[in-house]
PDB file of C-alpha atoms in Angstrom:
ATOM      1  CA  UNK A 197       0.000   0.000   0.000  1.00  0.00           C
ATOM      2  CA  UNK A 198       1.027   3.416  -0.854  1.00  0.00           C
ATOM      3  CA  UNK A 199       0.656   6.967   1.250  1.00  0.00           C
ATOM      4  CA  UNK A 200      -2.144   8.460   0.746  1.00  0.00           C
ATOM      5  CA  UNK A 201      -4.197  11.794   1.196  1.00  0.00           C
ATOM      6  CA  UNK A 202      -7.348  10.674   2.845  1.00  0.00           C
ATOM      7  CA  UNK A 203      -7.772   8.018   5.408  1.00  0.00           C
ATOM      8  CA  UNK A 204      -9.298   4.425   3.803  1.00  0.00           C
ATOM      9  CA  UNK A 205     -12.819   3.660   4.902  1.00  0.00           C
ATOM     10  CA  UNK A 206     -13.071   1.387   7.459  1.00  0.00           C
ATOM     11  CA  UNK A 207      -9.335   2.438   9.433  1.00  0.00           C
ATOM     12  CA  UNK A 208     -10.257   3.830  12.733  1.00  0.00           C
ATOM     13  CA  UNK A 209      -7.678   5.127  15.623  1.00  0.00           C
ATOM     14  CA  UNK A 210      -5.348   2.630  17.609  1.00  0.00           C
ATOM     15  CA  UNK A 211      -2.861   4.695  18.826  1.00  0.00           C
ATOM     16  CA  UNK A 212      -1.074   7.954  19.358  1.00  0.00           C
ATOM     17  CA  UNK A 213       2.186   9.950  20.392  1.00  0.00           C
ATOM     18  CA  UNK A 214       1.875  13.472  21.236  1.00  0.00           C
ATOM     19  CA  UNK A 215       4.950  14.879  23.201  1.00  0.00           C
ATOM     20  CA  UNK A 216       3.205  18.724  23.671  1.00  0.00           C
ATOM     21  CA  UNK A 217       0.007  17.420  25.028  1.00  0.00           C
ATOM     22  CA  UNK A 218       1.866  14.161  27.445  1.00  0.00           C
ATOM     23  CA  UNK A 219       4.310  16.521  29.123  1.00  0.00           C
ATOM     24  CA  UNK A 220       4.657  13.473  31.626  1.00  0.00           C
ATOM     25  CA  UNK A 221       5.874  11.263  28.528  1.00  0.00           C
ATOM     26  CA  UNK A 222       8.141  13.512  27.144  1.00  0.00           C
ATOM     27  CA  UNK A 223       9.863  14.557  30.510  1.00  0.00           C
ATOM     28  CA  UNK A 224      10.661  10.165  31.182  1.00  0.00           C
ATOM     29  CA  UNK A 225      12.028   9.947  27.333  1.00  0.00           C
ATOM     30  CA  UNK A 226      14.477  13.412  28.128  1.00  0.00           C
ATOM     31  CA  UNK A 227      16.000  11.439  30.281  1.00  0.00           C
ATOM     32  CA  UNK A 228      16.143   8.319  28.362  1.00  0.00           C
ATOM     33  CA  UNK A 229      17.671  10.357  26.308  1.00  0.00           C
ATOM     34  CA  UNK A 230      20.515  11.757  28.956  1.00  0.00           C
ATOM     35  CA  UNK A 231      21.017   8.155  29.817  1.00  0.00           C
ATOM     36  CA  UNK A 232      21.564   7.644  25.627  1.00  0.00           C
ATOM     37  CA  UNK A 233      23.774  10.575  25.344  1.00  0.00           C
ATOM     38  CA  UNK A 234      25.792   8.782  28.192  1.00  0.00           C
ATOM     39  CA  UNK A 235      25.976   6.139  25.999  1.00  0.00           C
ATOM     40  CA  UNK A 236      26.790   6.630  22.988  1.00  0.00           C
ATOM     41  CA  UNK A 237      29.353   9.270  23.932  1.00  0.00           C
ATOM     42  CA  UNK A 238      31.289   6.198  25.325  1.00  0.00           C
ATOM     43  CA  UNK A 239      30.891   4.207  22.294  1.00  0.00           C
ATOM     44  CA  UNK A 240      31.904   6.641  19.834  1.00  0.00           C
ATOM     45  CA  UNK A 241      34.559   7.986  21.728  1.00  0.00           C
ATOM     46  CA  UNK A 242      35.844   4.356  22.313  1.00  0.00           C
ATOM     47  CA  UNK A 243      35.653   4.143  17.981  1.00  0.00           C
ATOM     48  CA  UNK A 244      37.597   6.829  18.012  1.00  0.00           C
ATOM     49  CA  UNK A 245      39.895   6.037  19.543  1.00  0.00           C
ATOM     50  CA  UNK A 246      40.447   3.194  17.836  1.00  0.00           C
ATOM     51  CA  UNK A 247      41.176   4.982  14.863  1.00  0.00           C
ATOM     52  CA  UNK A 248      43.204   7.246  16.211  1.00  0.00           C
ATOM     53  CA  UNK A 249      45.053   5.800  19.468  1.00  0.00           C
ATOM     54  CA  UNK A 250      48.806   6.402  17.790  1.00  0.00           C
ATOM     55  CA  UNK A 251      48.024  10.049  17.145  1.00  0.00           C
ATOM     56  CA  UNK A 252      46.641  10.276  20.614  1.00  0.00           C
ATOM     57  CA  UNK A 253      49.682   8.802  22.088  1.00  0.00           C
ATOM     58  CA  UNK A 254      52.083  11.603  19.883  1.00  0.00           C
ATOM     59  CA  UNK A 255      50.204  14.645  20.329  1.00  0.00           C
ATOM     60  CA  UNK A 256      51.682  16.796  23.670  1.00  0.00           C
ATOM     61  CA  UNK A 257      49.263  18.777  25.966  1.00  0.00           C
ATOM     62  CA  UNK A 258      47.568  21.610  24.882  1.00  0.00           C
ATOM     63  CA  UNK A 259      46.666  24.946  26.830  1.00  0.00           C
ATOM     64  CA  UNK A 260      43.803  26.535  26.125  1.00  0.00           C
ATOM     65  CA  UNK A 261      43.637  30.036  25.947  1.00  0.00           C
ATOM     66  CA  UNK A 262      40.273  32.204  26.431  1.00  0.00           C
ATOM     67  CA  UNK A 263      39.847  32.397  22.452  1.00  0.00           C
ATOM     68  CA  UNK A 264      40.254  28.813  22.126  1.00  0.00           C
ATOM     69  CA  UNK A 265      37.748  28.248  24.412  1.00  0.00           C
ATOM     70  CA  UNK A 266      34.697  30.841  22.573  1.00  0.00           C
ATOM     71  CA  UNK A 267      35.735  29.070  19.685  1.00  0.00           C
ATOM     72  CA  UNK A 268      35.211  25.500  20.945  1.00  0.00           C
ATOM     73  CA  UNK A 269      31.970  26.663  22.779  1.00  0.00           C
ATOM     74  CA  UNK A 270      30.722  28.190  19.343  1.00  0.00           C
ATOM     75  CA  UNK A 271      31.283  24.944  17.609  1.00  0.00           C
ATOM     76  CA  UNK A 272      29.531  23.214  20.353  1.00  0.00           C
ATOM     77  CA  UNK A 273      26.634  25.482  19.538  1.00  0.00           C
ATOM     78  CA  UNK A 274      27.159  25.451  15.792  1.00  0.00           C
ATOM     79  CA  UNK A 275      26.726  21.597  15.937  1.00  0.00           C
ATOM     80  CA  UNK A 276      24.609  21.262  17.953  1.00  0.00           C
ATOM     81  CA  UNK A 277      21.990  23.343  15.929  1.00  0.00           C
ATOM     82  CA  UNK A 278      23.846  21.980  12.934  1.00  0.00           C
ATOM     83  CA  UNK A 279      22.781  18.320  13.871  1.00  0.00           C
ATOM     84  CA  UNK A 280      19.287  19.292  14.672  1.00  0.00           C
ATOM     85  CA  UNK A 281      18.688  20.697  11.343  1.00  0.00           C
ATOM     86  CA  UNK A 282      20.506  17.632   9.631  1.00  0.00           C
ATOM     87  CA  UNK A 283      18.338  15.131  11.409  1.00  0.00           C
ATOM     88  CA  UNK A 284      15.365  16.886  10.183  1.00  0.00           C
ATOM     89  CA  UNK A 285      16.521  17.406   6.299  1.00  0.00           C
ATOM     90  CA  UNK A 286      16.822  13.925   6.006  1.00  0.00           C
ATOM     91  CA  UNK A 287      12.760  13.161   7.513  1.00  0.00           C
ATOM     92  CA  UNK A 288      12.152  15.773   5.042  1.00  0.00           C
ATOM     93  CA  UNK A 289      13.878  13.758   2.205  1.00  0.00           C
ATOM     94  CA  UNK A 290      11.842  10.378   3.350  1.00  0.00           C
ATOM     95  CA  UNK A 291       8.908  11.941   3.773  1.00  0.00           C
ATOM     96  CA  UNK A 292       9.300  12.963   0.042  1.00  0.00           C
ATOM     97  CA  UNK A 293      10.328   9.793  -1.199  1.00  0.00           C
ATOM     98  CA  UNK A 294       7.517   8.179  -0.423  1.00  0.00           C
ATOM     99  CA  UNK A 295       5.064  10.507  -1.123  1.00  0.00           C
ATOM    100  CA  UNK A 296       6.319  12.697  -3.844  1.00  0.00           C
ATOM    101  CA  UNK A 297       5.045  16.386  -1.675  1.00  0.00           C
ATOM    102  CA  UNK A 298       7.250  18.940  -0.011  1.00  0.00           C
ATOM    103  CA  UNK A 299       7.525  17.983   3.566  1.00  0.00           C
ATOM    104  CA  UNK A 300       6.099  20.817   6.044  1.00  0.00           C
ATOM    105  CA  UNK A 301       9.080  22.029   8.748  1.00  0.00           C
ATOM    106  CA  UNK A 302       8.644  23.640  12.077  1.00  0.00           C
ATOM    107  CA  UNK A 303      10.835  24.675  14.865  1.00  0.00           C
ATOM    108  CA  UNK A 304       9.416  24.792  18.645  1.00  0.00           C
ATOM    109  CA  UNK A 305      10.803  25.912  21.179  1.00  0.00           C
ATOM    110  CA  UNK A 306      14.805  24.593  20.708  1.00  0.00           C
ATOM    111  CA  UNK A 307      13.485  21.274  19.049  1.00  0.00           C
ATOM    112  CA  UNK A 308      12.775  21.423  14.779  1.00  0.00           C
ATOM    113  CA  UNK A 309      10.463  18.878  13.137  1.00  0.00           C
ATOM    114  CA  UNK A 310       9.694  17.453   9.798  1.00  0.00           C
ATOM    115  CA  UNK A 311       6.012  16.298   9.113  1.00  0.00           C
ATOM    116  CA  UNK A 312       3.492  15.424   6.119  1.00  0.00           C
ATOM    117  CA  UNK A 313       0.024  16.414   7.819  1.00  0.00           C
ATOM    118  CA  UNK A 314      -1.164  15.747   4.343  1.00  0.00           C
ATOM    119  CA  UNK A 315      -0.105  12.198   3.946  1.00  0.00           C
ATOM    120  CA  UNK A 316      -1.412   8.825   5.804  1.00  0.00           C
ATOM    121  CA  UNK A 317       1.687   6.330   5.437  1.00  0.00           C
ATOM    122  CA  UNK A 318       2.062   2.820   6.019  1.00  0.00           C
ATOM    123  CA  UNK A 319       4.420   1.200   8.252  1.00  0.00           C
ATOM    124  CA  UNK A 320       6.858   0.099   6.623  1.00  0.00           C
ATOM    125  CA  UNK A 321       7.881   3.195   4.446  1.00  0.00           C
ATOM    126  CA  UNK A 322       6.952   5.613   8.408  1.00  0.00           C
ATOM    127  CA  UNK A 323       9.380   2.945   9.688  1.00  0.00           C
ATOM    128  CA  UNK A 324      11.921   3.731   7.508  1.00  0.00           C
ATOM    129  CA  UNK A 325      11.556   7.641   7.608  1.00  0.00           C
ATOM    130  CA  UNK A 326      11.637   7.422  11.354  1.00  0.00           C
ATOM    131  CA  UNK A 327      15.106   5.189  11.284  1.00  0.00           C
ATOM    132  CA  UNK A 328      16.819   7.256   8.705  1.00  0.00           C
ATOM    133  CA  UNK A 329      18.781  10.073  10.203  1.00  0.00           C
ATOM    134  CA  UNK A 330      19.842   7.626  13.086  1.00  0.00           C
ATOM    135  CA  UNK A 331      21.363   5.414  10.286  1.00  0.00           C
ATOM    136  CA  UNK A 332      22.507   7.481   7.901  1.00  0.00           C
ATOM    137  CA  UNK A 333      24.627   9.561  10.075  1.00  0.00           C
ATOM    138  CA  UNK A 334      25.686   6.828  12.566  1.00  0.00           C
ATOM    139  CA  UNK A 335      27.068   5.040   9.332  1.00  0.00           C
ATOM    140  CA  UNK A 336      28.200   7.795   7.406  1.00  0.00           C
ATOM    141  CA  UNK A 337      30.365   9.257  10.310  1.00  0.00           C
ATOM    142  CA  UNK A 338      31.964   6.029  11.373  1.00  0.00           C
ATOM    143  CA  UNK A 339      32.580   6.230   7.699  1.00  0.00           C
ATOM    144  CA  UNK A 340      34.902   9.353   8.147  1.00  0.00           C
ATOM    145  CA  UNK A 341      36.330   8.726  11.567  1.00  0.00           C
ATOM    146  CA  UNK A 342      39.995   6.829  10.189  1.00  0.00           C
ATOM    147  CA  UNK A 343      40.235   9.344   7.789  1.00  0.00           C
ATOM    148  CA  UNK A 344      39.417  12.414   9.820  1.00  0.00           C
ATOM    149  CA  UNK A 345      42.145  14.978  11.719  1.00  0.00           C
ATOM    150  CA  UNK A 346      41.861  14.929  15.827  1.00  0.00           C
ATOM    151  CA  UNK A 347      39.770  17.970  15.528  1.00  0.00           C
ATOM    152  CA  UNK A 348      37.224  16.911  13.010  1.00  0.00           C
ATOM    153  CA  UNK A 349      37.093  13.480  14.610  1.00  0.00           C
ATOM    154  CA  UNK A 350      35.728  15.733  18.149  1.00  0.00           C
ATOM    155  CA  UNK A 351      33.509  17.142  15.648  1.00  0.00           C
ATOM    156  CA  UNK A 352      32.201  14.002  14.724  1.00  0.00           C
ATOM    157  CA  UNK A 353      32.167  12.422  18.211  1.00  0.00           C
ATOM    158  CA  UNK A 354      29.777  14.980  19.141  1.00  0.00           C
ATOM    159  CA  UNK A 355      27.921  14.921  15.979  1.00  0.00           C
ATOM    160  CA  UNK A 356      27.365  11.516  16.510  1.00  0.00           C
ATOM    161  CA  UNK A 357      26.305  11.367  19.959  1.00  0.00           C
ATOM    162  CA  UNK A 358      23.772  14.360  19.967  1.00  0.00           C
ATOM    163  CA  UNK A 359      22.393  12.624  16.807  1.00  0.00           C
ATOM    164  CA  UNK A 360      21.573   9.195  18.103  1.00  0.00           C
ATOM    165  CA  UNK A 361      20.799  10.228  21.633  1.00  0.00           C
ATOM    166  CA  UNK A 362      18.626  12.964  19.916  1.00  0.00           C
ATOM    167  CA  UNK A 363      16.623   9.651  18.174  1.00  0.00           C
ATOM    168  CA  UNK A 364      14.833   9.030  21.505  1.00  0.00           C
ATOM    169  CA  UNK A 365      11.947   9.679  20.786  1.00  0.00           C
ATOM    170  CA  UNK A 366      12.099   8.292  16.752  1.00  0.00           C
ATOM    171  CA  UNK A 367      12.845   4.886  18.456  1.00  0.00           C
ATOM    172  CA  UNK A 368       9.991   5.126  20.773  1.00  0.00           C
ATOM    173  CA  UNK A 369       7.207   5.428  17.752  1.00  0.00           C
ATOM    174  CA  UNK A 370       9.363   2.556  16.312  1.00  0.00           C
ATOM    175  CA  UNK A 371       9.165   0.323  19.199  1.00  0.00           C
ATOM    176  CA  UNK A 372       5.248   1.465  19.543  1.00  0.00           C
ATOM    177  CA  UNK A 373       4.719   0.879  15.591  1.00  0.00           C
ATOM    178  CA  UNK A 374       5.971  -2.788  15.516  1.00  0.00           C
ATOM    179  CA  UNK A 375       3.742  -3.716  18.123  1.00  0.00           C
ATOM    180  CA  UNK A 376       0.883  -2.587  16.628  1.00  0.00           C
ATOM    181  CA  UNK A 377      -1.884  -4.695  14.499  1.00  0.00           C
ATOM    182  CA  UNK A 378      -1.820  -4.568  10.811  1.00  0.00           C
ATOM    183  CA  UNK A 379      -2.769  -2.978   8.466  1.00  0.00           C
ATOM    184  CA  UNK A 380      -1.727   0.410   9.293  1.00  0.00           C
ATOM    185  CA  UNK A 381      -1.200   3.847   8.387  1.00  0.00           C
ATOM    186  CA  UNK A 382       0.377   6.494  10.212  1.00  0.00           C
ATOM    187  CA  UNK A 383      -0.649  10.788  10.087  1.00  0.00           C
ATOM    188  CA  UNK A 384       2.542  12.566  11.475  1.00  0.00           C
ATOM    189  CA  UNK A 385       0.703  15.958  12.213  1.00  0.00           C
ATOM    190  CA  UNK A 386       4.268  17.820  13.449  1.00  0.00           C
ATOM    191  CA  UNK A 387       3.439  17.974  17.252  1.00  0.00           C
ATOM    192  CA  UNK A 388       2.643  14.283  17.548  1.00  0.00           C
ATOM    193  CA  UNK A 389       0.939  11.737  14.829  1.00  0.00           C
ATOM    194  CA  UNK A 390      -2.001   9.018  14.749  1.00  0.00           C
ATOM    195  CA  UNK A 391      -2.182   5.687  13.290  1.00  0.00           C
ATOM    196  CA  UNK A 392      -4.932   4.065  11.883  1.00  0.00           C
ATOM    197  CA  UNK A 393      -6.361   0.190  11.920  1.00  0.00           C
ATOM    198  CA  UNK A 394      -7.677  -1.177   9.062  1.00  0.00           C
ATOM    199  CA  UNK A 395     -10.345  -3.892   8.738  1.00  0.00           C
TER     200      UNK A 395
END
């Protein structure tokens, strides 16, 4: 089955996720998240230095002066907001790929969001929309990390880690889509999304 722009007869409501409205819900996967961020930052950092364990052994201490330090607080921010918007682009690009319309895009509050209020999806292809970012830049980043300087491969460390513990809540609709009955299609309104039953 294919997305489409009006809900099937016969599908009727079996489930929902709607961070603004279950503040409760939303607080608990925060700090799933922190407890992600934790982590991950271990794991990459341990794949790092894998990669680069005979440079790390070479380089001497470094001081760090008070410009060194705006700029590394700066790039903190600049990725930070950098990964956010990344993340997003590529829900966009899904979200377009299997259903051929412009994806709508929203900021709130410090969080952005991709969405097709438009579109009822299926599983599968919401599945894979959800996933994306997480795997995409997980693999493509790993990808870089033996080739990468010192400095880009802190770039990527924290690229990497704000990225997949930022896919809290994208594995939580996962983990609540596979468990639900078939058929279904899922409306991803922006501030939450519905998905439908069908007969």
């Amino acid at each position: 089955m294919k997305a489409v722009t009006s809900l099937p007869q016969g599908y009727t409501p079996c489930g929902e996720v709607n961070f603004a409205k279950d503040k409760k819900r939303a607080w608990i996967l925060n700090g799933v998240g922190l407890l992600l961020f934790i982590l991950f930052a271990l794991a990459f950092a341990y794949i790092a230095f894998l990669f680069h364990r005979e440079s790390l052994g070479r380089s001497a201490s470094v001081t760090i002066g008070g410009w060194q330090l705006l700029e590394g607080i700066l790039a903190m921010a600049f990725t930070v907001f950098g990964c956010m918007l990344v993340h997003e682009l590529i829900h966009g690009i899904f979200f377009w790929v299997f259903t051929r319309a412009w994806p709508h895009f929203g900021f709130k509050w410090i969080y952005a969001y991709a969405s097709a209020p438009e579109w009822y999806i299926p599983r599968t292809p919401f599945l894979i929309i959800r996933l994306a970012p997480f795997l995409l830049i997980t693999l493509i980043g790993v990808a870089v990390l033996p080739f990468a300087s010192l400095g880009l491969s802190l770039f990527l460390w924290l690229l990497l880690t704000l990225n997949a513990a930022g896919s809290v809540g994208d594995f939580y609709v996962i983990i609540r889509l596979l468990f639900a009955p078939s058929p279904l299609l899922v409306h991803d309104y922006g501030d939450g999304m519905t998905w439908y039953r069908g007969i």
